[in-house]
Amino acid sequence: MDVFLLLVLLMSCRIQAVRTQMKLFPETLTVLQGEEARFTCTTSNTQWTIMVWLLNGAAVLTISKTHGLLPSINTNVTAEKSSTSKGDSWQFVLKSTERDNQGQVTCDLQGIDRKTASLFVQEKGSVKVSGKDRLAFKGQSVMFECQAIGWFPKPTLQWQVNDKEVSQSEYNISCEEFGKSLFTVTSNLSMTAAKSSHVDCLASVSALPTPLKSSVRLTVVAEVVQEEDDCTAPLAVTASLSVLLLLLLLLLCICIVLCYRQRRQAKSSPQEAIWFDQPVSRRSLAAEVTGGKINLGYTSEGPTCERATYTVPDAVSFGGLSLHSESQVQVCLPEENSKTVRRSTRV
């Protein structure tokens, strides 16, 4: 009797030792639909001959220790041999996962042992905040709605305002399930407009590295008005200086125009005609001798005058003495090719 119990104990220890020579990892794997899934089966037992991989109880791949990977009718699966110092290792590869692949993945060493792992396949949907950017007055209550559509399993949904997470007590969440076990989650967030902010709605499942996000912009009108008030004083000073500079420029222009007009008038006004360059005493003497008069108020009317010298014989003689003198005559030529010539002489 004691010998029989000893034999049973020895067999149990042998079986347990053989089983510890086989490993399958990871024990649990979660991927997104369409992604690749990999499981590795390792054994230090050199007596194995056939390794069979099963997906949800159905054999999908067979590996021979002698011939390696055997052909398979399932093109979505394959295996890769891994090098290890502790024995033989093969990696089972599911190229593109589907929702139907979710379940049990088994590595079976024929006649030795088998190990099983779990595969979970999730599906990524979309997320969208309803409506466009919002405009609100300060203190006004604003409502935002977000929908995460077509997810499996039910996604987690949260709100952020200016990259800070909003407490779950400030928004509600409702969930609906549609065909093929796809979920749609709807959430409403009500907040008081205090300052301009960007509002984000995030949805995610565990296999998604980064949550999907949808954002809108909330602009508070009171802030815009306040900013304009802060700029009023500098703008007023700038406007006053601009008006003052414009007035100075206007006055300068008026002065220039007036000076220009005065110079034009001075150039175009009649000049005094000087018809004799002789001294007044000599002209008076000649006038007295001839009985003529000197017209001191005579002026030329033309804009251009030229002075010429002529010898005019006096028609007066005293005792055989004739008086001759050279007189300078001023010839005034009007504009527009006028040929009128005015001469002043003594009679």
PDB file of N, CA, C and O in Angstrom, residues 54 91 110 113-114 158 163 212 270 305:
ATOM      1  N   LEU A  54      -5.198  26.751 -31.709  1.00  0.00           N
ATOM      2  CA  LEU A  54      -6.651  26.740 -31.820  1.00  0.00           C
ATOM      3  C   LEU A  54      -7.210  28.128 -31.495  1.00  0.00           C
ATOM      4  O   LEU A  54      -6.724  28.789 -30.559  1.00  0.00           O
ATOM      5  N   GLN A  91       5.741  31.862 -32.384  1.00  0.00           N
ATOM      6  CA  GLN A  91       4.818  32.983 -32.176  1.00  0.00           C
ATOM      7  C   GLN A  91       3.662  32.873 -33.168  1.00  0.00           C
ATOM      8  O   GLN A  91       3.869  32.855 -34.385  1.00  0.00           O
ATOM      9  N   GLN A 110       0.903  18.353 -28.713  1.00  0.00           N
ATOM     10  CA  GLN A 110       0.238  17.060 -28.799  1.00  0.00           C
ATOM     11  C   GLN A 110       0.909  16.015 -27.888  1.00  0.00           C
ATOM     12  O   GLN A 110       2.110  15.778 -27.963  1.00  0.00           O
ATOM     13  N   ASP A 113       1.079  18.858 -23.353  1.00  0.00           N
ATOM     14  CA  ASP A 113       0.334  19.826 -22.548  1.00  0.00           C
ATOM     15  C   ASP A 113      -0.309  20.857 -23.475  1.00  0.00           C
ATOM     16  O   ASP A 113       0.017  20.941 -24.677  1.00  0.00           O
ATOM     17  N   ARG A 114      -1.181  21.680 -22.940  1.00  0.00           N
ATOM     18  CA  ARG A 114      -1.790  22.797 -23.672  1.00  0.00           C
ATOM     19  C   ARG A 114      -1.999  23.980 -22.736  1.00  0.00           C
ATOM     20  O   ARG A 114      -2.243  23.801 -21.540  1.00  0.00           O
ATOM     21  N   GLN A 158     -15.592  61.798 -21.376  1.00  0.00           N
ATOM     22  CA  GLN A 158     -15.337  62.850 -20.394  1.00  0.00           C
ATOM     23  C   GLN A 158     -15.198  64.199 -21.095  1.00  0.00           C
ATOM     24  O   GLN A 158     -14.933  64.278 -22.295  1.00  0.00           O
ATOM     25  N   ASP A 163      -8.272  72.243 -21.176  1.00  0.00           N
ATOM     26  CA  ASP A 163      -7.400  71.099 -20.867  1.00  0.00           C
ATOM     27  C   ASP A 163      -7.495  70.641 -19.410  1.00  0.00           C
ATOM     28  O   ASP A 163      -6.650  69.860 -18.957  1.00  0.00           O
ATOM     29  N   LEU A 212     -10.078  59.762 -28.623  1.00  0.00           N
ATOM     30  CA  LEU A 212     -10.539  60.623 -29.704  1.00  0.00           C
ATOM     31  C   LEU A 212     -11.153  61.885 -29.093  1.00  0.00           C
ATOM     32  O   LEU A 212     -11.812  61.819 -28.047  1.00  0.00           O
ATOM     33  N   PRO A 270       1.617 146.365 -62.765  1.00  0.00           N
ATOM     34  CA  PRO A 270       2.300 147.324 -63.671  1.00  0.00           C
ATOM     35  C   PRO A 270       3.506 147.917 -62.978  1.00  0.00           C
ATOM     36  O   PRO A 270       3.511 148.178 -61.781  1.00  0.00           O
ATOM     37  N   CYS A 305       8.970 146.097 -70.597  1.00  0.00           N
ATOM     38  CA  CYS A 305       9.452 147.387 -71.079  1.00  0.00           C
ATOM     39  C   CYS A 305      10.914 147.271 -71.448  1.00  0.00           C
ATOM     40  O   CYS A 305      11.676 146.621 -70.731  1.00  0.00           O
TER      41      CYS A 305
END
